[in-house]
Amino acid sequence: MNVVILAGGYGTRLHEKTNKIPKPMVNVGRKPILLHIVDYFLKFNCENFIVCSGYKSAYITKYLEKNYKKLNRNTFIYKSAEIKVINTGVKTNTGGRIHAIKEHLDDEFFITYGDGLSNVNLDLVKKVNKRTETALTISVGHPTSRFGEINIKNNKVENFQEKPKLKGWINIGYMYGNLNLLDYLKKDDIFEVDSMSRLVEASQLSAYKHNGEFFPVDNMRDLREINQIYRDKKAFWV
């Protein structure tokens, strides 16, 4: 089964690092985020990966070529995984990246982002997809507030919550779909806006509610925080 990792964006909010390397190759501990994601999927016996690269694509292939066995021009062996790196273009939107690798897809596959770590139960994501018979199931979670929350009554502080979980649901990646998804995908799509809107209109988008942990690495503050979590041996995705 394929795992498609969207890894081609500029990562502009992490420009202190991404002016030299693509965001999925930024280290958490001593390993790129990309390989942390691969390790997580390996726990669920997913062993065939397609990395949709773009910005600084050559950095990814050179890193893998230097550190791991090369199977062919753009495929590498990492542990029990085969990682195929396909350059889907620097300015290509997320939907276009998936469209560009459609010929490499199995009948069913996962899709996730190259900058997000989580402890999503992937087996449960698959179960939701099978039960709902939809083209795509996304994992959704409650985002964590960037700020602490203060509850006040009669001008007195009753309690203070440090960065609580917010009530709404957001797409956190770790998606599971099948080839029917391609019917709702165009090569210039922003996947999360254009493609998913068509899926919603056709009742072909379902969601798995994840109440565990997830962490998108968007900026330097996030990178420092996730590395601290890793150093403290609290890495929820390991």
mmCIF file with all atom_site columns, N, CA and C in Angstrom, residues 30 40 57 74 84 91 95 101 117 151 157 169 181-182 221 233:
data_model
loop_
_atom_site.group_PDB
_atom_site.id
_atom_site.type_symbol
_atom_site.label_atom_id
_atom_site.label_alt_id
_atom_site.label_comp_id
_atom_site.label_asym_id
_atom_site.label_entity_id
_atom_site.label_seq_id
_atom_site.pdbx_PDB_ins_code
_atom_site.Cartn_x
_atom_site.Cartn_y
_atom_site.Cartn_z
_atom_site.occupancy
_atom_site.B_iso_or_equiv
_atom_site.pdbx_formal_charge
_atom_site.auth_seq_id
_atom_site.auth_comp_id
_atom_site.auth_asym_id
_atom_site.auth_atom_id
_atom_site.pdbx_PDB_model_num
ATOM 1  N N  . ARG A 1 30  ? 17.983  13.908 15.625 1.00 0.00 ? 30  ARG A N  1
ATOM 2  C CA . ARG A 1 30  ? 19.010  13.786 14.591 1.00 0.00 ? 30  ARG A CA 1
ATOM 3  C C  . ARG A 1 30  ? 18.458  13.223 13.287 1.00 0.00 ? 30  ARG A C  1
ATOM 4  N N  . TYR A 1 40  ? 6.700   6.085  11.476 1.00 0.00 ? 40  TYR A N  1
ATOM 5  C CA . TYR A 1 40  ? 5.369   5.901  12.066 1.00 0.00 ? 40  TYR A CA 1
ATOM 6  C C  . TYR A 1 40  ? 4.509   4.997  11.189 1.00 0.00 ? 40  TYR A C  1
ATOM 7  N N  . SER A 1 57  ? 14.079  19.688 -4.242 1.00 0.00 ? 57  SER A N  1
ATOM 8  C CA . SER A 1 57  ? 13.884  18.241 -4.376 1.00 0.00 ? 57  SER A CA 1
ATOM 9  C C  . SER A 1 57  ? 15.208  17.484 -4.358 1.00 0.00 ? 57  SER A C  1
ATOM 10 N N  . ASN A 1 74  ? 15.503  7.062  -8.512 1.00 0.00 ? 74  ASN A N  1
ATOM 11 C CA . ASN A 1 74  ? 14.812  7.903  -7.528 1.00 0.00 ? 74  ASN A CA 1
ATOM 12 C C  . ASN A 1 74  ? 14.146  7.104  -6.412 1.00 0.00 ? 74  ASN A C  1
ATOM 13 N N  . LYS A 1 84  ? 10.226  6.338  -2.842 1.00 0.00 ? 84  LYS A N  1
ATOM 14 C CA . LYS A 1 84  ? 10.369  6.872  -4.203 1.00 0.00 ? 84  LYS A CA 1
ATOM 15 C C  . LYS A 1 84  ? 10.160  8.384  -4.146 1.00 0.00 ? 84  LYS A C  1
ATOM 16 N N  . LYS A 1 91  ? 6.248   25.003 -7.976 1.00 0.00 ? 91  LYS A N  1
ATOM 17 C CA . LYS A 1 91  ? 5.080   25.852 -7.735 1.00 0.00 ? 91  LYS A CA 1
ATOM 18 C C  . LYS A 1 91  ? 3.756   25.084 -7.793 1.00 0.00 ? 91  LYS A C  1
ATOM 19 N N  . GLY A 1 95  ? -3.010  19.534 -4.691 1.00 0.00 ? 95  GLY A N  1
ATOM 20 C CA . GLY A 1 95  ? -3.795  18.633 -5.529 1.00 0.00 ? 95  GLY A CA 1
ATOM 21 C C  . GLY A 1 95  ? -3.053  18.237 -6.787 1.00 0.00 ? 95  GLY A C  1
ATOM 22 N N  . ILE A 1 101 ? 1.327   12.085 -9.596 1.00 0.00 ? 101 ILE A N  1
ATOM 23 C CA . ILE A 1 101 ? 1.850   10.742 -9.289 1.00 0.00 ? 101 ILE A CA 1
ATOM 24 C C  . ILE A 1 101 ? 0.754   9.677  -9.368 1.00 0.00 ? 101 ILE A C  1
ATOM 25 N N  . LEU A 1 117 ? 3.506   15.549 12.611 1.00 0.00 ? 117 LEU A N  1
ATOM 26 C CA . LEU A 1 117 ? 3.684   14.320 13.382 1.00 0.00 ? 117 LEU A CA 1
ATOM 27 C C  . LEU A 1 117 ? 2.449   14.056 14.224 1.00 0.00 ? 117 LEU A C  1
ATOM 28 N N  . ASN A 1 151 ? -10.093 31.801 32.675 1.00 0.00 ? 151 ASN A N  1
ATOM 29 C CA . ASN A 1 151 ? -11.521 31.863 32.983 1.00 0.00 ? 151 ASN A CA 1
ATOM 30 C C  . ASN A 1 151 ? -11.729 32.828 34.144 1.00 0.00 ? 151 ASN A C  1
ATOM 31 N N  . VAL A 1 157 ? -9.975  35.705 38.621 1.00 0.00 ? 157 VAL A N  1
ATOM 32 C CA . VAL A 1 157 ? -9.518  34.579 37.808 1.00 0.00 ? 157 VAL A CA 1
ATOM 33 C C  . VAL A 1 157 ? -9.840  33.276 38.528 1.00 0.00 ? 157 VAL A C  1
ATOM 34 N N  . TRP A 1 169 ? -12.672 21.294 14.857 1.00 0.00 ? 169 TRP A N  1
ATOM 35 C CA . TRP A 1 169 ? -11.890 20.228 14.224 1.00 0.00 ? 169 TRP A CA 1
ATOM 36 C C  . TRP A 1 169 ? -11.149 20.786 13.014 1.00 0.00 ? 169 TRP A C  1
ATOM 37 N N  . LEU A 1 181 ? -10.834 8.808  -5.743 1.00 0.00 ? 181 LEU A N  1
ATOM 38 C CA . LEU A 1 181 ? -10.438 10.180 -5.435 1.00 0.00 ? 181 LEU A CA 1
ATOM 39 C C  . LEU A 1 181 ? -10.023 10.941 -6.688 1.00 0.00 ? 181 LEU A C  1
ATOM 40 N N  . LEU A 1 182 ? -9.429  10.238 -7.636 1.00 0.00 ? 182 LEU A N  1
ATOM 41 C CA . LEU A 1 182 ? -8.922  10.896 -8.840 1.00 0.00 ? 182 LEU A CA 1
ATOM 42 C C  . LEU A 1 182 ? -10.030 11.532 -9.669 1.00 0.00 ? 182 LEU A C  1
ATOM 43 N N  . ARG A 1 221 ? 9.286   28.431 16.256 1.00 0.00 ? 221 ARG A N  1
ATOM 44 C CA . ARG A 1 221 ? 8.776   28.133 17.597 1.00 0.00 ? 221 ARG A CA 1
ATOM 45 C C  . ARG A 1 221 ? 8.301   26.682 17.677 1.00 0.00 ? 221 ARG A C  1
ATOM 46 N N  . LYS A 1 233 ? 11.971  12.924 25.890 1.00 0.00 ? 233 LYS A N  1
ATOM 47 C CA . LYS A 1 233 ? 11.501  11.542 25.713 1.00 0.00 ? 233 LYS A CA 1
ATOM 48 C C  . LYS A 1 233 ? 9.974   11.443 25.830 1.00 0.00 ? 233 LYS A C  1
#
